[in-house]
């Protein structure tokens, strides 16, 4: 907790952008932690925004839990859902101004890495080199028995050919997209690298996440415990707003490019 925060909520957007840029300029190791809000401006819905969040429309325990996936999903129901929610937009979406601003921050050596909960690969598409996909990605799928990895396209082709989800691997095992389902452990390496990054960074930028899903939700606290500055950019409030050094309740695609422009001006 710090003195700055008590006043921060009253500051104008311009002042908060300037303060954030100053913190970035003065920090040596900056890490971004991103969530689904990062990609809404690319046309991909988030999970918990009132009215538009995916979990308001479907039951996550039915469609996104490892237990129900292994038991088997109703293919017709799933196909209807995919078209209703326009889930395939994930494969055609392009990075937005927010993704591009983070890539630029990395290029000017002001971003060490991104820990993302997103599975849409848009940070990489924007040119970011160091991205930890802590909830996996939609790029590939793997057999839960023999660990054989296939491209996501092949997973879809197998699903259509076998007319069932999950489809089976030739070894008899279940093939599952390489995204983390509810009830699953996070990828060990991604989690340990994330903890390492957050423990030694001196600034954490939490962007477009409700910061409520464990264990990612514990990372901002870990950063603060190790003395890092915490800046939050999110439309809605988060559980960390009262301990953050700066909180900007605004749209990422508008706010982040302005922050990066100010960082570059300060660094001239
Ligand atoms: N600009 C700023 N903030 C935004 C924008 C935007 N353009 N669009 C949405 N947001 C904010 C919302 O206000 C919301 O608080 O982004 C946040 C997204 O939160 P969630 O929908 O909860 O997404 P996320 O935090 O990534 O969820 C974590 O939950 O179900 C799981 O596995 C899923 O990885 C996901 C995890």
mmCIF file of C-alpha atoms and ligand atoms in Angstrom:
data_model
loop_
_atom_site.group_PDB
_atom_site.id
_atom_site.type_symbol
_atom_site.label_atom_id
_atom_site.label_comp_id
_atom_site.label_asym_id
_atom_site.label_seq_id
_atom_site.Cartn_x
_atom_site.Cartn_y
_atom_site.Cartn_z
ATOM 1 C CA UNK A 1 0.000 0.000 0.000
ATOM 2 C CA UNK A 2 1.305 3.482 -0.643
ATOM 3 C CA UNK A 3 0.406 7.141 -0.441
ATOM 4 C CA UNK A 4 0.143 7.546 -4.168
ATOM 5 C CA UNK A 5 -2.728 5.137 -4.439
ATOM 6 C CA UNK A 6 -5.069 7.056 -2.183
ATOM 7 C CA UNK A 7 -5.070 9.915 -4.639
ATOM 8 C CA UNK A 8 -4.749 7.913 -7.810
ATOM 9 C CA UNK A 9 -8.424 7.214 -8.331
ATOM 10 C CA UNK A 10 -9.095 10.951 -8.476
ATOM 11 C CA UNK A 11 -6.371 11.723 -10.937
ATOM 12 C CA UNK A 12 -7.281 12.570 -14.483
ATOM 13 C CA UNK A 13 -6.551 10.082 -17.228
ATOM 14 C CA UNK A 14 -3.717 12.257 -18.526
ATOM 15 C CA UNK A 15 -2.010 12.338 -15.122
ATOM 16 C CA UNK A 16 -2.355 8.572 -14.714
ATOM 17 C CA UNK A 17 -0.900 7.961 -18.165
ATOM 18 C CA UNK A 18 2.002 10.263 -17.354
ATOM 19 C CA UNK A 19 2.587 8.579 -13.977
ATOM 20 C CA UNK A 20 2.511 5.133 -15.601
ATOM 21 C CA UNK A 21 4.995 6.258 -18.265
ATOM 22 C CA UNK A 22 7.316 7.665 -15.585
ATOM 23 C CA UNK A 23 7.184 4.396 -13.648
ATOM 24 C CA UNK A 24 8.022 2.494 -16.853
ATOM 25 C CA UNK A 25 10.922 4.813 -17.611
ATOM 26 C CA UNK A 26 12.316 4.366 -14.090
ATOM 27 C CA UNK A 27 11.856 0.568 -13.943
ATOM 28 C CA UNK A 28 14.480 -1.953 -14.975
ATOM 29 C CA UNK A 29 12.446 -5.135 -15.236
ATOM 30 C CA UNK A 30 8.854 -4.800 -16.379
ATOM 31 C CA UNK A 31 6.451 -7.698 -16.826
ATOM 32 C CA UNK A 32 2.927 -7.567 -18.255
ATOM 33 C CA UNK A 33 0.173 -9.873 -17.042
ATOM 34 C CA UNK A 34 -2.665 -9.934 -19.551
ATOM 35 C CA UNK A 35 -6.182 -11.335 -19.690
ATOM 36 C CA UNK A 36 -9.128 -11.628 -22.040
ATOM 37 C CA UNK A 37 -9.810 -7.864 -21.940
ATOM 38 C CA UNK A 38 -6.660 -7.494 -24.015
ATOM 39 C CA UNK A 39 -8.402 -9.066 -27.019
ATOM 40 C CA UNK A 40 -11.984 -7.726 -26.839
ATOM 41 C CA UNK A 41 -10.973 -4.887 -29.173
ATOM 42 C CA UNK A 42 -9.858 -7.582 -31.633
ATOM 43 C CA UNK A 43 -13.405 -8.957 -31.564
ATOM 44 C CA UNK A 44 -12.884 -11.841 -29.121
ATOM 45 C CA UNK A 45 -15.303 -11.707 -26.162
ATOM 46 C CA UNK A 46 -13.924 -11.920 -22.620
ATOM 47 C CA UNK A 47 -15.334 -14.180 -19.911
ATOM 48 C CA UNK A 48 -16.800 -11.963 -17.215
ATOM 49 C CA UNK A 49 -17.765 -8.560 -18.641
ATOM 50 C CA UNK A 50 -21.397 -7.862 -17.759
ATOM 51 C CA UNK A 51 -23.654 -8.597 -20.742
ATOM 52 C CA UNK A 52 -20.942 -9.807 -23.135
ATOM 53 C CA UNK A 53 -18.792 -12.234 -21.117
ATOM 54 C CA UNK A 54 -18.772 -15.840 -22.382
ATOM 55 C CA UNK A 55 -19.538 -17.294 -18.949
ATOM 56 C CA UNK A 56 -22.877 -15.431 -18.937
ATOM 57 C CA UNK A 57 -23.870 -17.404 -22.024
ATOM 58 C CA UNK A 58 -22.496 -20.859 -21.323
ATOM 59 C CA UNK A 59 -21.842 -22.946 -18.257
ATOM 60 C CA UNK A 60 -18.055 -23.236 -17.849
ATOM 61 C CA UNK A 61 -18.413 -26.421 -15.803
ATOM 62 C CA UNK A 62 -20.270 -28.064 -18.691
ATOM 63 C CA UNK A 63 -18.093 -26.882 -21.574
ATOM 64 C CA UNK A 64 -14.740 -25.995 -20.081
ATOM 65 C CA UNK A 65 -14.085 -28.478 -17.290
ATOM 66 C CA UNK A 66 -11.705 -31.368 -17.764
ATOM 67 C CA UNK A 67 -14.197 -33.835 -16.236
ATOM 68 C CA UNK A 68 -16.991 -33.026 -18.672
ATOM 69 C CA UNK A 69 -14.556 -32.943 -21.623
ATOM 70 C CA UNK A 70 -13.284 -36.430 -20.810
ATOM 71 C CA UNK A 71 -16.843 -37.736 -20.350
ATOM 72 C CA UNK A 72 -17.608 -36.380 -23.830
ATOM 73 C CA UNK A 73 -19.454 -33.332 -25.122
ATOM 74 C CA UNK A 74 -22.504 -33.312 -27.365
ATOM 75 C CA UNK A 75 -21.046 -32.484 -30.781
ATOM 76 C CA UNK A 76 -24.190 -30.799 -32.193
ATOM 77 C CA UNK A 77 -24.615 -28.693 -29.067
ATOM 78 C CA UNK A 78 -20.964 -27.697 -29.249
ATOM 79 C CA UNK A 79 -21.129 -26.808 -32.953
ATOM 80 C CA UNK A 80 -24.177 -24.563 -32.315
ATOM 81 C CA UNK A 81 -22.383 -22.947 -29.427
ATOM 82 C CA UNK A 82 -19.239 -22.310 -31.464
ATOM 83 C CA UNK A 83 -21.242 -20.577 -34.174
ATOM 84 C CA UNK A 84 -23.465 -18.623 -31.670
ATOM 85 C CA UNK A 85 -20.477 -17.308 -29.773
ATOM 86 C CA UNK A 86 -18.368 -16.847 -32.907
ATOM 87 C CA UNK A 87 -15.528 -18.733 -31.196
ATOM 88 C CA UNK A 88 -13.718 -19.327 -34.482
ATOM 89 C CA UNK A 89 -13.025 -15.558 -34.591
ATOM 90 C CA UNK A 90 -10.060 -16.514 -32.417
ATOM 91 C CA UNK A 91 -8.339 -17.870 -35.547
ATOM 92 C CA UNK A 92 -9.057 -14.887 -37.783
ATOM 93 C CA UNK A 93 -8.595 -12.019 -35.318
ATOM 94 C CA UNK A 94 -5.799 -9.543 -35.642
ATOM 95 C CA UNK A 95 -3.805 -7.841 -32.885
ATOM 96 C CA UNK A 96 -5.280 -4.506 -31.788
ATOM 97 C CA UNK A 97 -3.594 -1.245 -30.792
ATOM 98 C CA UNK A 98 -3.062 -2.608 -27.264
ATOM 99 C CA UNK A 99 -1.174 -5.692 -28.467
ATOM 100 C CA UNK A 100 0.891 -3.502 -30.776
ATOM 101 C CA UNK A 101 1.717 -1.059 -27.973
ATOM 102 C CA UNK A 102 3.046 -3.902 -25.793
ATOM 103 C CA UNK A 103 5.132 -5.182 -28.709
ATOM 104 C CA UNK A 104 6.576 -1.697 -29.091
ATOM 105 C CA UNK A 105 7.398 -1.558 -25.385
ATOM 106 C CA UNK A 106 9.306 -4.831 -25.802
ATOM 107 C CA UNK A 107 11.156 -3.442 -28.836
ATOM 108 C CA UNK A 108 12.382 -0.408 -26.874
ATOM 109 C CA UNK A 109 13.575 -2.778 -24.102
ATOM 110 C CA UNK A 110 10.928 -1.689 -21.646
ATOM 111 C CA UNK A 111 9.110 -5.008 -21.387
ATOM 112 C CA UNK A 112 10.876 -8.162 -20.275
ATOM 113 C CA UNK A 113 8.027 -10.501 -20.948
ATOM 114 C CA UNK A 114 4.302 -11.092 -21.064
ATOM 115 C CA UNK A 115 2.448 -13.613 -18.945
ATOM 116 C CA UNK A 116 -0.855 -14.118 -20.703
ATOM 117 C CA UNK A 117 -3.966 -16.027 -19.732
ATOM 118 C CA UNK A 118 -5.107 -15.727 -23.347
ATOM 119 C CA UNK A 119 -5.008 -18.655 -25.732
ATOM 120 C CA UNK A 120 -5.449 -16.566 -28.898
ATOM 121 C CA UNK A 121 -1.741 -16.044 -29.756
ATOM 122 C CA UNK A 122 -2.355 -12.365 -30.560
ATOM 123 C CA UNK A 123 0.646 -11.130 -28.554
ATOM 124 C CA UNK A 124 2.920 -13.259 -30.739
ATOM 125 C CA UNK A 125 1.048 -12.141 -33.856
ATOM 126 C CA UNK A 126 1.753 -8.539 -32.796
ATOM 127 C CA UNK A 127 5.464 -9.378 -32.706
ATOM 128 C CA UNK A 128 6.070 -10.014 -28.986
ATOM 129 C CA UNK A 129 8.958 -12.446 -28.537
ATOM 130 C CA UNK A 130 8.764 -13.421 -24.891
ATOM 131 C CA UNK A 131 5.258 -14.650 -24.136
ATOM 132 C CA UNK A 132 4.384 -17.135 -21.404
ATOM 133 C CA UNK A 133 1.042 -18.785 -22.180
ATOM 134 C CA UNK A 134 0.046 -19.706 -18.661
ATOM 135 C CA UNK A 135 -3.363 -21.107 -19.714
ATOM 136 C CA UNK A 136 -1.960 -22.826 -22.809
ATOM 137 C CA UNK A 137 -2.851 -21.989 -26.400
ATOM 138 C CA UNK A 138 -5.202 -22.936 -29.220
ATOM 139 C CA UNK A 139 -2.261 -23.668 -31.489
ATOM 140 C CA UNK A 140 -2.026 -27.369 -30.741
ATOM 141 C CA UNK A 141 -3.736 -30.354 -29.113
ATOM 142 C CA UNK A 142 -2.179 -33.377 -27.397
ATOM 143 C CA UNK A 143 -3.031 -36.967 -26.645
ATOM 144 C CA UNK A 144 -3.539 -37.413 -22.913
ATOM 145 C CA UNK A 145 -2.082 -40.951 -23.108
ATOM 146 C CA UNK A 146 0.914 -40.902 -25.509
ATOM 147 C CA UNK A 147 1.445 -37.075 -25.415
ATOM 148 C CA UNK A 148 1.580 -36.869 -29.225
ATOM 149 C CA UNK A 149 1.091 -33.244 -30.242
ATOM 150 C CA UNK A 150 -0.911 -32.227 -33.308
ATOM 151 C CA UNK A 151 -1.868 -28.856 -34.824
ATOM 152 C CA UNK A 152 -5.279 -27.511 -33.784
ATOM 153 C CA UNK A 153 -6.489 -27.879 -37.404
ATOM 154 C CA UNK A 154 -5.786 -31.612 -37.204
ATOM 155 C CA UNK A 155 -7.699 -31.796 -33.915
ATOM 156 C CA UNK A 156 -10.725 -30.237 -35.649
ATOM 157 C CA UNK A 157 -10.330 -32.565 -38.638
ATOM 158 C CA UNK A 158 -10.209 -35.612 -36.313
ATOM 159 C CA UNK A 159 -13.291 -34.360 -34.454
ATOM 160 C CA UNK A 160 -15.222 -34.052 -37.718
ATOM 161 C CA UNK A 161 -14.001 -37.382 -39.055
ATOM 162 C CA UNK A 162 -14.716 -39.279 -35.849
ATOM 163 C CA UNK A 163 -17.934 -37.297 -35.230
ATOM 164 C CA UNK A 164 -17.181 -37.085 -31.551
ATOM 165 C CA UNK A 165 -15.549 -34.853 -29.026
ATOM 166 C CA UNK A 166 -13.085 -35.587 -27.660
ATOM 167 C CA UNK A 167 -11.635 -37.438 -30.643
ATOM 168 C CA UNK A 168 -9.328 -40.404 -30.040
ATOM 169 C CA UNK A 169 -5.645 -40.731 -30.894
ATOM 170 C CA UNK A 170 -4.555 -43.882 -32.817
ATOM 171 C CA UNK A 171 -3.105 -45.066 -29.437
ATOM 172 C CA UNK A 172 -6.625 -44.997 -27.970
ATOM 173 C CA UNK A 173 -6.036 -41.959 -25.766
ATOM 174 C CA UNK A 174 -8.135 -38.819 -25.702
ATOM 175 C CA UNK A 175 -6.932 -35.810 -27.718
ATOM 176 C CA UNK A 176 -7.374 -32.491 -25.908
ATOM 177 C CA UNK A 177 -6.639 -28.932 -27.026
ATOM 178 C CA UNK A 178 -3.547 -27.578 -25.253
ATOM 179 C CA UNK A 179 -5.572 -25.059 -23.274
ATOM 180 C CA UNK A 180 -6.042 -25.330 -19.518
ATOM 181 C CA UNK A 181 -9.528 -26.540 -18.600
ATOM 182 C CA UNK A 182 -11.188 -25.949 -15.238
ATOM 183 C CA UNK A 183 -9.955 -28.646 -12.864
ATOM 184 C CA UNK A 184 -6.580 -28.984 -14.607
ATOM 185 C CA UNK A 185 -3.144 -28.021 -13.381
ATOM 186 C CA UNK A 186 -1.394 -25.156 -15.141
ATOM 187 C CA UNK A 187 1.596 -26.075 -17.340
ATOM 188 C CA UNK A 188 4.411 -26.499 -14.779
ATOM 189 C CA UNK A 189 7.125 -24.700 -16.722
ATOM 190 C CA UNK A 190 4.908 -21.728 -17.597
ATOM 191 C CA UNK A 191 3.811 -21.377 -13.975
ATOM 192 C CA UNK A 192 7.322 -21.590 -12.528
ATOM 193 C CA UNK A 193 8.682 -19.115 -15.094
ATOM 194 C CA UNK A 194 5.803 -16.744 -14.323
ATOM 195 C CA UNK A 195 6.484 -16.918 -10.592
ATOM 196 C CA UNK A 196 10.167 -16.284 -11.252
ATOM 197 C CA UNK A 197 9.456 -13.276 -13.506
ATOM 198 C CA UNK A 198 6.950 -11.742 -11.122
ATOM 199 C CA UNK A 199 9.212 -12.264 -8.088
ATOM 200 C CA UNK A 200 12.108 -10.396 -9.632
ATOM 201 C CA UNK A 201 10.389 -7.688 -11.698
ATOM 202 C CA UNK A 202 10.224 -4.150 -10.374
ATOM 203 C CA UNK A 203 7.005 -3.331 -12.205
ATOM 204 C CA UNK A 204 3.973 -5.422 -13.067
ATOM 205 C CA UNK A 205 1.462 -4.161 -15.612
ATOM 206 C CA UNK A 206 -1.828 -6.028 -15.102
ATOM 207 C CA UNK A 207 -3.877 -5.471 -18.244
ATOM 208 C CA UNK A 208 -7.376 -6.609 -19.195
ATOM 209 C CA UNK A 209 -7.919 -9.191 -16.506
ATOM 210 C CA UNK A 210 -10.497 -9.437 -13.733
ATOM 211 C CA UNK A 211 -7.636 -10.984 -11.667
ATOM 212 C CA UNK A 212 -9.992 -13.444 -9.993
ATOM 213 C CA UNK A 213 -8.840 -16.814 -11.327
ATOM 214 C CA UNK A 214 -6.277 -18.639 -9.186
ATOM 215 C CA UNK A 215 -3.303 -19.076 -9.389
ATOM 216 C CA UNK A 216 -2.799 -16.132 -11.761
ATOM 217 C CA UNK A 217 -4.803 -14.000 -9.334
ATOM 218 C CA UNK A 218 -2.004 -14.441 -6.789
ATOM 219 C CA UNK A 219 0.720 -13.017 -9.076
ATOM 220 C CA UNK A 220 0.026 -9.285 -8.456
ATOM 221 C CA UNK A 221 0.254 -9.934 -4.722
ATOM 222 C CA UNK A 222 3.549 -11.762 -5.199
ATOM 223 C CA UNK A 223 4.896 -8.821 -7.209
ATOM 224 C CA UNK A 224 3.869 -6.339 -4.512
ATOM 225 C CA UNK A 225 5.379 -8.539 -1.782
ATOM 226 C CA UNK A 226 8.686 -8.375 -3.659
ATOM 227 C CA UNK A 227 8.498 -4.600 -3.851
ATOM 228 C CA UNK A 228 7.345 -4.150 -7.456
ATOM 229 C CA UNK A 229 5.143 -1.293 -8.618
ATOM 230 C CA UNK A 230 1.721 -2.426 -9.782
ATOM 231 C CA UNK A 231 -0.221 -0.675 -12.541
ATOM 232 C CA UNK A 232 -3.670 -1.908 -13.524
ATOM 233 C CA UNK A 233 -5.376 -1.075 -16.821
ATOM 234 C CA UNK A 234 -8.893 -2.495 -16.937
ATOM 235 C CA UNK A 235 -12.425 -1.258 -17.601
ATOM 236 C CA UNK A 236 -13.912 -2.854 -14.487
ATOM 237 C CA UNK A 237 -12.598 -2.726 -10.947
ATOM 238 C CA UNK A 238 -10.322 -5.557 -9.801
ATOM 239 C CA UNK A 239 -9.585 -6.938 -6.318
ATOM 240 C CA UNK A 240 -6.145 -5.277 -6.514
ATOM 241 C CA UNK A 241 -7.260 -1.712 -7.233
ATOM 242 C CA UNK A 242 -6.764 -0.632 -3.623
ATOM 243 C CA UNK A 243 -3.131 -1.762 -3.498
ATOM 244 C CA UNK A 244 -2.062 -0.704 -6.986
ATOM 245 C CA UNK A 245 0.234 2.269 -7.603
ATOM 246 C CA UNK A 246 -1.847 3.404 -10.571
ATOM 247 C CA UNK A 247 -5.285 2.190 -11.657
ATOM 248 C CA UNK A 248 -6.622 3.196 -15.048
ATOM 249 C CA UNK A 249 -10.226 2.275 -15.710
ATOM 250 C CA UNK A 250 -10.157 2.691 -19.478
ATOM 251 C CA UNK A 251 -9.969 0.861 -22.786
ATOM 252 C CA UNK A 252 -6.615 -0.775 -23.440
ATOM 253 C CA UNK A 253 -6.556 0.141 -27.141
ATOM 254 C CA UNK A 254 -6.824 3.805 -26.211
ATOM 255 C CA UNK A 255 -4.754 3.900 -23.031
ATOM 256 C CA UNK A 256 -1.716 1.721 -23.864
ATOM 257 C CA UNK A 257 -0.638 3.505 -27.075
ATOM 258 C CA UNK A 258 -0.758 6.805 -25.160
ATOM 259 C CA UNK A 259 1.362 5.316 -22.359
ATOM 260 C CA UNK A 260 3.957 4.023 -24.827
ATOM 261 C CA UNK A 261 4.044 7.353 -26.702
ATOM 262 C CA UNK A 262 4.726 9.126 -23.399
ATOM 263 C CA UNK A 263 7.447 6.596 -22.437
ATOM 264 C CA UNK A 264 9.195 7.242 -25.747
ATOM 265 C CA UNK A 265 8.929 11.011 -25.230
ATOM 266 C CA UNK A 266 10.413 10.719 -21.726
ATOM 267 C CA UNK A 267 13.259 8.505 -22.940
ATOM 268 C CA UNK A 268 14.391 10.885 -25.715
HETATM 269 N N1 LIG B 1 -10.021 -2.508 -22.134
HETATM 270 C C1 LIG B 1 -9.788 -2.678 -20.796
HETATM 271 N N2 LIG B 1 -10.369 -3.664 -20.082
HETATM 272 C C2 LIG B 1 -11.201 -4.505 -20.718
HETATM 273 C C3 LIG B 1 -11.478 -4.382 -22.096
HETATM 274 C C4 LIG B 1 -10.856 -3.338 -22.823
HETATM 275 N N3 LIG B 1 -11.046 -3.149 -24.118
HETATM 276 N N4 LIG B 1 -12.355 -5.359 -22.435
HETATM 277 C C5 LIG B 1 -12.613 -6.062 -21.300
HETATM 278 N N5 LIG B 1 -11.908 -5.543 -20.270
HETATM 279 C C6 LIG B 1 -11.816 -6.034 -18.890
HETATM 280 C C7 LIG B 1 -13.133 -6.384 -18.270
HETATM 281 O O1 LIG B 1 -13.632 -5.255 -17.574
HETATM 282 C C8 LIG B 1 -12.767 -7.543 -17.332
HETATM 283 O O2 LIG B 1 -12.576 -7.097 -16.010
HETATM 284 O O3 LIG B 1 -11.079 -7.230 -18.957
HETATM 285 C C9 LIG B 1 -11.443 -8.068 -17.870
HETATM 286 C C10 LIG B 1 -11.517 -9.487 -18.392
HETATM 287 O O4 LIG B 1 -11.744 -10.345 -17.307
HETATM 288 P P1 LIG B 1 -12.203 -11.856 -17.533
HETATM 289 O O5 LIG B 1 -13.317 -11.887 -18.514
HETATM 290 O O6 LIG B 1 -12.447 -12.448 -16.199
HETATM 291 O O7 LIG B 1 -10.936 -12.513 -18.254
HETATM 292 P P2 LIG B 1 -9.623 -13.074 -17.573
HETATM 293 O O8 LIG B 1 -9.226 -12.269 -16.393
HETATM 294 O O9 LIG B 1 -8.631 -13.255 -18.657
HETATM 295 O O10 LIG B 1 -10.112 -14.489 -17.078
HETATM 296 C C11 LIG B 1 -9.173 -15.365 -16.494
HETATM 297 O O11 LIG B 1 -10.761 -17.114 -16.541
HETATM 298 O O12 LIG B 1 -12.326 -18.642 -17.321
HETATM 299 C C12 LIG B 1 -11.024 -18.332 -17.229
HETATM 300 O O13 LIG B 1 -9.454 -19.471 -18.445
HETATM 301 C C13 LIG B 1 -10.247 -18.304 -18.508
HETATM 302 O O14 LIG B 1 -8.069 -17.298 -18.840
HETATM 303 C C14 LIG B 1 -9.390 -17.064 -18.386
HETATM 304 C C15 LIG B 1 -9.449 -16.773 -16.890
#
